[in-house]
CSV table of C-alpha atoms (C1' of nucleotides) in Angstrom, one decimal:
chain,number,residue,atom,x,y,z
A,205,MET,CA,-58.8,-42.8,-41.7
A,206,PRO,CA,-57.1,-43.6,-38.4
A,207,LEU,CA,-57.6,-41.1,-35.4
A,208,THR,CA,-53.9,-41.7,-34.6
A,209,SER,CA,-52.7,-40.3,-38.2
A,210,SER,CA,-50.8,-37.1,-38.3
A,211,PRO,CA,-52.6,-34.2,-40.2
A,212,ARG,CA,-51.5,-34.0,-44.0
A,213,GLY,CA,-51.4,-31.1,-46.6
A,214,ARG,CA,-51.1,-27.7,-45.7
A,215,PRO,CA,-52.6,-26.3,-42.6
A,216,ALA,CA,-55.8,-24.0,-43.3
A,217,GLY,CA,-55.3,-20.4,-43.2
A,218,THR,CA,-51.5,-20.2,-44.1
A,219,SER,CA,-49.9,-19.4,-47.6
A,220,SER,CA,-46.7,-20.4,-48.8
A,221,ALA,CA,-45.0,-17.6,-48.4
A,222,GLN,CA,-46.0,-17.1,-44.7
A,223,THR,CA,-44.5,-20.8,-44.3
A,224,ARG,CA,-41.4,-19.5,-45.8
A,225,GLN,CA,-41.2,-16.6,-43.7
A,226,ARG,CA,-41.9,-18.5,-40.4
A,227,ILE,CA,-39.0,-20.9,-41.5
A,228,ILE,CA,-36.4,-18.0,-41.9
A,229,THR,CA,-37.6,-16.5,-38.8
A,230,ALA,CA,-37.0,-19.7,-36.7
A,231,ALA,CA,-33.7,-20.3,-38.6
A,232,ILE,CA,-32.6,-16.7,-37.5
A,233,ARG,CA,-33.3,-17.3,-33.7
A,234,ARG,CA,-32.1,-20.6,-33.9
A,235,VAL,CA,-28.9,-19.8,-35.2
A,236,ALA,CA,-28.4,-16.6,-33.0
A,237,GLU,CA,-29.2,-18.8,-30.0
A,238,CYS,CA,-26.9,-22.3,-31.0
A,239,GLY,CA,-24.7,-21.2,-33.9
A,240,ARG,CA,-24.6,-22.3,-37.4
A,241,SER,CA,-23.8,-25.8,-36.8
A,242,GLY,CA,-25.6,-26.2,-33.4
A,243,ALA,CA,-28.8,-24.8,-35.1
A,244,THR,CA,-30.1,-28.2,-36.4
A,245,ILE,CA,-32.5,-28.6,-39.5
A,246,ARG,CA,-34.7,-30.5,-37.2
A,247,GLU,CA,-34.6,-28.0,-34.4
A,248,ILE,CA,-35.5,-25.2,-36.9
A,249,ALA,CA,-38.1,-27.1,-38.6
A,250,SER,CA,-39.6,-28.0,-35.1
A,251,ALA,CA,-39.5,-24.1,-34.2
A,252,ALA,CA,-41.8,-23.7,-37.2
A,253,GLU,CA,-44.2,-26.4,-36.5
A,254,MET,CA,-43.1,-28.8,-39.1
A,255,THR,CA,-41.1,-31.8,-39.8
A,256,SER,CA,-37.3,-31.5,-41.1
A,257,ALA,CA,-38.6,-33.3,-44.3
A,258,SER,CA,-41.4,-30.5,-44.8
A,259,LEU,CA,-38.8,-27.8,-44.6
A,260,TYR,CA,-36.7,-29.3,-47.5
A,261,HIS,CA,-39.9,-28.6,-49.6
A,262,TYR,CA,-38.9,-25.0,-49.1
A,263,PHE,CA,-35.4,-25.1,-49.2
A,264,PRO,CA,-33.2,-27.6,-51.0
A,265,THR,CA,-30.1,-27.3,-48.7
A,266,LYS,CA,-29.3,-25.8,-45.2
A,267,ASP,CA,-26.8,-23.7,-47.0
A,268,LYS,CA,-29.6,-22.0,-49.2
A,269,LEU,CA,-31.9,-21.8,-46.0
A,270,MET,CA,-28.9,-19.6,-44.5
A,271,ALA,CA,-28.5,-17.7,-47.4
A,272,ALA,CA,-32.1,-16.7,-47.4
A,273,ALA,CA,-32.0,-15.9,-43.6
A,274,VAL,CA,-28.9,-13.7,-44.3
A,275,ALA,CA,-30.8,-11.8,-47.1
A,276,ALA,CA,-33.9,-11.4,-44.9
A,277,ALA,CA,-31.6,-10.1,-42.0
A,278,ARG,CA,-30.1,-7.7,-44.3
A,279,GLU,CA,-33.2,-6.2,-45.6
A,280,ILE,CA,-34.1,-5.3,-41.7
A,281,ALA,CA,-31.0,-3.0,-41.3
A,282,LEU,CA,-30.3,-1.6,-44.7
A,283,PRO,CA,-33.1,1.1,-44.9
A,284,ARG,CA,-32.3,2.5,-41.6
A,285,LEU,CA,-28.3,2.5,-42.0
A,286,HIS,CA,-29.2,4.3,-45.6
A,287,ASP,CA,-31.2,6.9,-43.8
A,288,ALA,CA,-28.6,7.3,-41.2
A,289,ALA,CA,-25.9,7.8,-43.9
A,290,GLN,CA,-27.9,11.0,-45.0
A,291,ARG,CA,-27.6,12.5,-41.2
A,292,GLY,CA,-24.6,14.6,-40.5
A,293,ALA,CA,-22.7,17.7,-42.3
A,294,THR,CA,-19.2,16.1,-42.5
A,295,VAL,CA,-18.0,12.5,-43.7
A,296,ALA,CA,-16.8,11.8,-40.2
A,297,ASP,CA,-20.1,12.8,-39.0
A,298,ARG,CA,-22.0,10.5,-41.5
A,299,LEU,CA,-19.8,7.7,-40.7
A,300,ALA,CA,-20.4,8.4,-37.0
A,301,ALA,CA,-24.1,8.3,-37.5
A,302,VAL,CA,-24.0,4.7,-39.4
A,303,VAL,CA,-21.9,3.3,-36.9
A,304,ALA,CA,-24.3,4.6,-34.1
A,305,GLU,CA,-27.3,3.4,-36.1
A,306,ALA,CA,-26.1,0.0,-36.6
A,307,ASP,CA,-25.8,0.0,-32.7
A,308,ARG,CA,-29.4,0.6,-32.3
A,309,VAL,CA,-30.6,-1.6,-35.0
A,310,SER,CA,-28.8,-4.2,-32.9
A,311,ARG,CA,-30.7,-3.1,-29.7
A,312,ASP,CA,-34.1,-3.1,-31.7
A,313,HIS,CA,-33.5,-6.6,-32.9
A,314,PRO,CA,-31.7,-9.0,-30.3
A,315,TYR,CA,-31.1,-11.9,-32.2
A,316,LEU,CA,-29.8,-10.0,-35.4
A,317,ALA,CA,-26.2,-9.1,-34.1
A,318,ALA,CA,-25.8,-12.7,-32.8
A,319,PHE,CA,-27.0,-14.0,-36.4
A,320,GLU,CA,-24.8,-11.7,-38.2
A,321,ARG,CA,-21.9,-13.0,-36.3
A,322,ALA,CA,-22.7,-16.6,-36.3
A,323,THR,CA,-23.2,-16.6,-40.1
A,324,GLY,CA,-20.2,-14.2,-40.8
A,325,ALA,CA,-21.9,-12.7,-43.6
A,326,ALA,CA,-20.9,-9.3,-45.2
A,327,SER,CA,-23.2,-6.7,-43.5
A,328,PRO,CA,-25.1,-4.1,-45.2
A,329,LEU,CA,-22.6,-1.7,-43.3
A,330,HIS,CA,-20.3,-2.4,-46.1
A,331,LEU,CA,-22.4,-1.3,-48.8
A,332,VAL,CA,-23.1,2.1,-46.6
A,333,LEU,CA,-19.7,2.7,-45.9
A,334,GLY,CA,-18.7,2.4,-49.3
A,335,GLU,CA,-21.3,5.1,-50.6
A,336,ILE,CA,-20.1,7.6,-47.9
A,337,VAL,CA,-16.4,7.4,-48.8
A,338,ASP,CA,-17.0,7.5,-52.5
A,339,GLU,CA,-19.0,10.6,-51.9
A,340,ALA,CA,-16.3,12.3,-49.5
A,341,ARG,CA,-13.9,11.4,-52.4
A,342,ARG,CA,-16.4,13.1,-55.0
A,343,SER,CA,-16.7,16.4,-52.6
A,344,GLY,CA,-12.8,16.5,-52.1
A,345,SER,CA,-13.2,15.7,-48.0
A,346,LEU,CA,-10.6,12.6,-48.7
A,347,ALA,CA,-7.0,13.2,-49.2
A,348,ALA,CA,-6.1,13.0,-53.0
A,349,ASP,CA,-3.4,10.5,-52.2
A,350,VAL,CA,-5.7,8.2,-50.3
A,351,ASP,CA,-7.2,5.3,-52.2
A,352,PRO,CA,-10.8,5.7,-51.7
A,353,ARG,CA,-11.3,1.8,-51.8
A,354,GLY,CA,-8.8,1.4,-49.1
A,355,ALA,CA,-10.4,4.1,-46.9
A,356,ALA,CA,-13.8,2.2,-47.5
A,357,ASN,CA,-12.1,-1.2,-46.5
A,358,ALA,CA,-10.5,0.2,-43.6
A,359,VAL,CA,-13.7,1.6,-42.1
A,360,TYR,CA,-15.5,-1.3,-43.0
A,361,ALA,CA,-12.8,-3.4,-41.1
A,362,LEU,CA,-13.3,-1.3,-38.0
A,363,THR,CA,-17.4,-2.0,-38.3
A,364,ARG,CA,-16.6,-5.8,-38.5
A,365,GLY,CA,-14.5,-5.6,-35.5
A,366,LEU,CA,-17.1,-3.8,-33.7
A,367,THR,CA,-19.7,-6.0,-34.6
A,368,GLU,CA,-17.7,-8.8,-33.4
A,369,GLN,CA,-16.9,-7.2,-30.1
A,370,ALA,CA,-20.5,-6.5,-29.5
A,371,ALA,CA,-21.2,-10.0,-28.7
A,372,ARG,CA,-18.1,-10.6,-26.5
A,373,LEU,CA,-18.4,-7.2,-24.4
A,374,SER,CA,-20.9,-6.3,-21.6
A,375,PRO,CA,-23.3,-3.7,-23.1
A,376,GLU,CA,-21.5,-1.1,-21.1
A,377,ALA,CA,-18.0,-1.8,-22.2
A,378,TYR,CA,-19.2,-2.0,-25.9
A,379,ARG,CA,-20.6,1.3,-25.4
A,380,ALA,CA,-17.3,2.6,-24.2
A,381,THR,CA,-15.5,0.9,-27.4
A,382,LEU,CA,-18.2,2.4,-29.8
A,383,ARG,CA,-17.4,6.0,-28.3
A,384,CYS,CA,-13.5,5.5,-28.9
A,385,ALA,CA,-14.2,4.2,-32.4
A,386,GLU,CA,-16.1,7.2,-33.2
A,387,ASP,CA,-12.9,9.4,-31.8
A,388,LEU,CA,-10.9,7.4,-34.0
A,389,LEU,CA,-12.9,8.1,-37.2
A,390,ARG,CA,-12.8,11.8,-36.0
A,391,GLY,CA,-9.0,11.5,-35.9
A,392,ARG,CA,-8.7,12.6,-32.2
A,393,LEU,CA,-8.2,9.5,-30.3
A,394,PHE,CA,-4.3,9.6,-30.1
B,248,MET,CA,-0.2,-63.0,-35.5
B,249,PRO,CA,-1.9,-62.8,-38.9
B,250,LEU,CA,0.1,-60.9,-41.3
B,251,THR,CA,-2.9,-58.6,-42.2
B,252,SER,CA,-3.0,-57.0,-39.0
B,253,SER,CA,-2.4,-53.3,-38.3
B,254,PRO,CA,0.7,-52.1,-36.2
B,255,ARG,CA,0.1,-51.6,-32.4
B,256,GLY,CA,1.6,-49.5,-29.6
B,257,ARG,CA,3.4,-46.1,-30.4
B,258,PRO,CA,5.7,-46.2,-33.4
B,259,ALA,CA,9.3,-46.3,-32.7
B,260,GLY,CA,11.4,-43.0,-32.2
B,261,THR,CA,8.3,-41.0,-31.4
B,262,SER,CA,7.5,-39.4,-28.0
B,263,SER,CA,4.2,-38.6,-26.8
B,264,ALA,CA,4.9,-34.6,-26.8
B,265,GLN,CA,5.5,-35.2,-30.3
B,266,THR,CA,2.3,-37.0,-31.3
B,267,ARG,CA,0.4,-34.2,-29.4
B,268,GLN,CA,2.3,-31.4,-31.6
B,269,ARG,CA,1.8,-33.3,-34.9
B,270,ILE,CA,-1.9,-33.6,-34.1
B,271,ILE,CA,-2.2,-29.9,-33.3
B,272,THR,CA,-0.1,-29.0,-36.7
B,273,ALA,CA,-2.6,-31.2,-38.4
B,274,ALA,CA,-5.5,-29.6,-36.7
B,275,ILE,CA,-4.3,-26.1,-37.5
B,276,ARG,CA,-4.0,-26.9,-41.2
B,277,ARG,CA,-7.2,-28.5,-41.9
B,278,VAL,CA,-9.3,-26.0,-39.8
B,279,ALA,CA,-7.5,-23.4,-41.8
B,280,GLU,CA,-8.4,-25.2,-45.0
B,281,CYS,CA,-12.1,-26.3,-44.0
B,282,GLY,CA,-13.3,-24.5,-41.4
B,283,ARG,CA,-13.8,-25.6,-37.4
B,284,SER,CA,-16.9,-27.9,-38.4
B,285,GLY,CA,-15.6,-29.1,-41.9
B,286,ALA,CA,-12.2,-30.3,-40.2
B,287,THR,CA,-13.5,-33.6,-39.2
B,288,ILE,CA,-11.9,-35.6,-36.3
B,289,ARG,CA,-11.2,-38.7,-38.8
B,290,GLU,CA,-9.6,-36.3,-41.2
B,291,ILE,CA,-7.2,-34.5,-38.7
B,292,ALA,CA,-6.3,-37.9,-37.1
B,293,SER,CA,-5.5,-39.4,-40.6
B,294,ALA,CA,-3.2,-36.3,-41.4
B,295,ALA,CA,-1.5,-36.8,-38.3
B,296,GLU,CA,-1.2,-40.3,-39.1
B,297,MET,CA,-3.5,-42.1,-36.8
B,298,THR,CA,-6.8,-43.0,-36.2
B,299,SER,CA,-9.7,-40.9,-34.8
B,300,ALA,CA,-10.0,-43.3,-31.5
B,301,SER,CA,-6.1,-42.9,-31.1
B,302,LEU,CA,-6.4,-39.0,-31.2
B,303,TYR,CA,-8.9,-39.5,-28.2
B,304,HIS,CA,-6.0,-40.7,-26.3
B,305,TYR,CA,-4.5,-37.2,-26.6
B,306,PHE,CA,-7.3,-34.9,-26.3
B,307,PRO,CA,-10.7,-35.8,-24.7
B,308,THR,CA,-13.0,-33.6,-27.2
B,309,LYS,CA,-12.9,-31.6,-30.4
B,310,ASP,CA,-13.2,-28.5,-28.2
B,311,LYS,CA,-10.2,-29.1,-26.1
B,312,LEU,CA,-8.2,-30.2,-29.1
B,313,MET,CA,-9.0,-26.7,-30.9
B,314,ALA,CA,-8.4,-24.8,-27.6
B,315,ALA,CA,-5.0,-26.5,-27.6
B,316,ALA,CA,-4.6,-25.7,-31.1
B,317,VAL,CA,-5.6,-22.1,-30.5
B,318,ALA,CA,-3.0,-21.6,-27.6
B,319,ALA,CA,-0.2,-22.9,-30.0
B,320,ALA,CA,-1.2,-20.6,-32.7
B,321,ARG,CA,-0.8,-17.7,-30.1
B,322,GLU,CA,2.6,-18.7,-29.1
B,323,ILE,CA,3.7,-18.2,-32.5
B,324,ALA,CA,2.6,-14.6,-33.2
B,325,LEU,CA,2.8,-13.2,-29.6
B,326,PRO,CA,6.8,-12.8,-29.2
B,327,ARG,CA,6.8,-11.0,-32.6
B,328,LEU,CA,4.0,-8.9,-31.5
B,329,HIS,CA,5.8,-8.1,-28.4
B,330,ASP,CA,9.0,-7.0,-29.9
B,331,ALA,CA,7.2,-4.7,-32.5
B,332,ALA,CA,5.5,-3.0,-29.5
B,333,GLN,CA,8.8,-1.5,-28.5
B,334,ARG,CA,9.5,-0.1,-32.0
B,335,GLY,CA,8.4,3.6,-32.6
B,336,ALA,CA,8.8,6.7,-30.3
B,337,THR,CA,4.8,7.9,-30.3
B,338,VAL,CA,1.8,5.6,-29.5
B,339,ALA,CA,0.5,5.7,-33.1
B,340,ASP,CA,4.0,4.7,-34.2
B,341,ARG,CA,3.8,1.7,-31.8
B,342,LEU,CA,0.3,0.7,-33.0
B,343,ALA,CA,1.3,0.9,-36.6
B,344,ALA,CA,4.2,-1.1,-35.9
B,345,VAL,CA,2.2,-3.9,-34.5
B,346,VAL,CA,-0.4,-3.7,-37.0
B,347,ALA,CA,2.2,-4.2,-39.6
B,348,GLU,CA,3.9,-6.9,-37.9
B,349,ALA,CA,0.9,-8.9,-37.2
B,350,ASP,CA,0.5,-8.7,-41.3
B,351,ARG,CA,4.0,-10.0,-41.6
B,352,VAL,CA,3.2,-12.9,-39.2
B,353,SER,CA,0.3,-13.8,-41.5
B,354,ARG,CA,2.4,-14.0,-44.2
B,355,ASP,CA,5.0,-15.9,-42.6
B,356,HIS,CA,2.4,-18.4,-41.6
B,357,PRO,CA,-0.3,-18.9,-44.2
B,358,TYR,CA,-2.3,-21.2,-42.4
B,359,LEU,CA,-2.3,-19.1,-39.1
B,360,ALA,CA,-4.6,-16.1,-40.4
B,361,ALA,CA,-7.0,-18.4,-41.7
B,362,PHE,CA,-6.9,-20.5,-38.7
B,363,GLU,CA,-7.6,-17.7,-36.4
B,364,ARG,CA,-10.4,-16.2,-38.6
B,365,ALA,CA,-12.1,-19.9,-38.7
B,366,THR,CA,-11.8,-20.4,-34.8
B,367,GLY,CA,-12.5,-16.6,-34.1
B,368,ALA,CA,-10.2,-16.9,-31.0
B,369,ALA,CA,-9.1,-13.7,-29.6
B,370,SER,CA,-5.9,-13.0,-30.9
B,371,PRO,CA,-2.7,-12.1,-29.2
B,372,LEU,CA,-3.0,-8.9,-30.7
B,373,HIS,CA,-5.6,-7.9,-28.3
B,374,LEU,CA,-3.2,-8.3,-25.4
B,375,VAL,CA,-0.5,-6.4,-27.0
B,376,LEU,CA,-2.8,-3.5,-28.2
B,377,GLY,CA,-4.1,-3.5,-24.7
B,378,GLU,CA,-0.5,-2.9,-23.2
B,379,ILE,CA,0.3,-0.2,-25.7
B,380,VAL,CA,-2.9,1.6,-24.6
B,381,ASP,CA,-2.1,1.3,-21.2
B,382,GLU,CA,1.2,2.8,-21.3
B,383,ALA,CA,-0.2,5.6,-23.3
B,384,ARG,CA,-2.5,6.3,-20.7
B,385,ARG,CA,0.1,6.4,-18.1
B,386,SER,CA,2.4,8.3,-20.1
B,387,GLY,CA,-0.3,11.0,-20.8
B,388,SER,CA,-0.4,10.5,-24.7
B,389,LEU,CA,-4.3,9.1,-24.4
B,390,ALA,CA,-6.9,12.0,-23.6
B,391,ALA,CA,-8.1,12.0,-19.9
B,392,ASP,CA,-11.8,11.4,-20.7
B,393,VAL,CA,-11.0,8.4,-22.9
B,394,ASP,CA,-11.6,5.0,-21.3
B,395,PRO,CA,-8.5,3.0,-21.8
B,396,ARG,CA,-10.3,-0.3,-21.9
B,397,GLY,CA,-12.8,1.1,-24.9
B,398,ALA,CA,-9.4,2.4,-26.9
B,399,ALA,CA,-7.7,-0.9,-26.9
B,400,ASN,CA,-11.1,-2.4,-28.0
B,401,ALA,CA,-11.9,0.0,-30.6
B,402,VAL,CA,-7.9,-0.6,-32.0
B,403,TYR,CA,-8.6,-4.2,-31.7
B,404,ALA,CA,-11.8,-4.1,-33.4
B,405,LEU,CA,-9.9,-2.5,-36.4
B,406,THR,CA,-7.0,-5.2,-36.4
B,407,ARG,CA,-9.8,-8.1,-36.3
B,408,GLY,CA,-11.5,-6.5,-39.2
B,409,LEU,CA,-8.4,-5.9,-40.9
B,410,THR,CA,-7.4,-9.9,-40.6
B,411,GLU,CA,-10.7,-10.7,-42.0
B,412,GLN,CA,-10.4,-8.5,-44.9
B,413,ALA,CA,-6.8,-10.1,-45.5
B,414,ALA,CA,-8.4,-13.4,-46.5
B,415,ARG,CA,-11.2,-11.4,-48.5
B,416,LEU,CA,-8.8,-8.9,-50.8
B,417,SER,CA,-6.2,-8.9,-53.2
B,418,PRO,CA,-2.8,-8.4,-51.8
B,419,GLU,CA,-2.6,-5.4,-53.6
B,420,ALA,CA,-6.1,-3.9,-52.2
B,421,TYR,CA,-5.3,-5.3,-48.8
B,422,ARG,CA,-2.0,-3.1,-48.7
B,423,ALA,CA,-3.9,-0.2,-49.5
B,424,THR,CA,-6.4,-1.0,-46.9
B,425,LEU,CA,-3.4,-1.4,-44.5
B,426,ARG,CA,-2.2,2.1,-45.6
B,427,CYS,CA,-5.5,3.7,-44.8
B,428,ALA,CA,-6.0,1.8,-41.6
B,429,GLU,CA,-2.5,3.5,-40.5
B,430,ASP,CA,-3.7,7.1,-41.5
B,431,LEU,CA,-6.9,6.2,-39.5
B,432,LEU,CA,-5.0,5.4,-36.1
B,433,ARG,CA,-2.9,8.6,-37.1
B,434,GLY,CA,-5.8,10.7,-37.1
B,435,ARG,CA,-5.3,11.9,-40.8
B,436,LEU,CA,-7.8,9.6,-43.0
B,437,PHE,CA,-10.9,12.2,-42.8
C,300,DA,C1',-48.7,-28.6,-53.5
C,301,DC,C1',-47.5,-30.0,-49.3
C,302,DC,C1',-46.7,-33.0,-45.4
C,303,DT,C1',-45.2,-37.6,-43.0
C,304,DG,C1',-41.9,-41.5,-41.1
C,305,DA,C1',-38.2,-44.0,-42.4
C,306,DA,C1',-34.0,-44.7,-44.2
C,307,DC,C1',-28.9,-43.0,-46.1
C,308,DA,C1',-24.1,-41.6,-45.3
C,309,DC,C1',-21.5,-39.1,-42.2
C,310,DC,C1',-20.0,-37.1,-37.7
C,311,DG,C1',-18.3,-36.8,-32.5
C,312,DT,C1',-17.3,-40.0,-29.1
C,313,DT,C1',-16.9,-44.6,-26.7
C,314,DC,C1',-15.4,-49.1,-25.8
C,315,DA,C1',-13.5,-53.7,-25.4
C,316,DA,C1',-9.7,-55.6,-27.1
C,317,DG,C1',-5.0,-56.1,-28.8
C,318,DT,C1',0.4,-54.8,-28.0
D,244,DA,C1',0.9,-46.4,-22.5
D,245,DC,C1',-0.7,-46.4,-27.0
D,246,DC,C1',-3.2,-48.0,-30.5
D,247,DT,C1',-7.2,-50.4,-33.4
D,248,DG,C1',-12.0,-51.7,-35.6
D,249,DA,C1',-16.5,-51.7,-34.2
D,250,DA,C1',-20.3,-49.5,-32.3
D,251,DC,C1',-23.3,-45.3,-30.3
D,252,DA,C1',-26.6,-41.3,-30.8
D,253,DC,C1',-27.0,-37.8,-33.8
D,254,DC,C1',-26.7,-34.8,-38.3
D,255,DG,C1',-28.1,-33.1,-43.3
D,256,DT,C1',-30.7,-35.2,-46.7
D,257,DT,C1',-33.6,-38.2,-49.6
D,258,DC,C1',-37.5,-40.9,-50.7
D,259,DA,C1',-41.9,-43.2,-51.1
D,260,DA,C1',-45.9,-43.0,-49.8
D,261,DG,C1',-50.0,-40.3,-48.1
D,262,DT,C1',-53.7,-35.8,-48.6
DNA sequence: ACCTGAACACCGTTCAAGT
DNA sequence: ACCTGAACACCGTTCAAGT
């Protein structure tokens, strides 16, 4: 074997699952930094210390890799949002707690908000908000003539817009926006 | 000159401004249908009845063409939203009128909502909402301790999310969502 | 199974050459 | 000025060949 040849086969001390995770982590970071189309397969592979051809051994297309990254990102936020949904006595309290927790998750995982924004994937927030509104309807906190699905969608629309703004505004301006969004949910903005 | 050669020079009866407009219209449609990266320069040029090389005579890069398309799209919606902002006695009435008019604009220009969503550009809605909230603050309809920029951003976030939902939901479900959004603005959802 | 370099068709963009 | 076909570097993806 010539000394100039590149190493072949799986490096010692790494499992297939670890390699997969390394690729997903690299993908989340690169997509957050450069956007979905700006993050090239070659760069993601390089950040995961392999060739683009090797990456295709783990993910058959860029779309499938993105879907796996979206699912991984969701698993980070979902349990925390679920916990937050338990806090608070009233529906408005719970909604505010979930929105606030979503903000904290963004702070703890700096790449996450930019990644979700770049992919435009449905956030775990939708699920949690739907649950809160459903429960509000069961407990009678929602006016009887209000469509619960419509209410969940409206609140979800608000949070989608907030996530988008988070990437556009300064942290200070975004914090002010969040406070107003909470006032809006509590019915005391205007 | 061989009979097989393609025509050269500007076709008779067209001005430079008309050609520019034709390119922009084609760009809006293709981006709405295929997304920003899915809409290729070659396809946009083809839809505008020219070569991609010719298109570069009018726009130096794809980014500049997209910016021009965004500006053109804005000019469609802005006057109508401005008019709607005059209607209604209270702040909530005016906000609801603008949101409703934005919905009608989307219906009148089927490609527009998808295009704005695909480009992620700041919509003319932002400007109009900012004006309404500023006026609300001057007239004292906004609580003194509320940051007016934050309030405008929060309402804008809601409308951005609504626009996104419009593409995802059935017309019926979207209408229910719009009604709940109005209730939310009026402070009587929860 | 896992990895490689080299190739494929396609993209945004450029350019010499035509009218 | 306006348009063309042909080329450029780069992208996602494939593949024969290595261990």
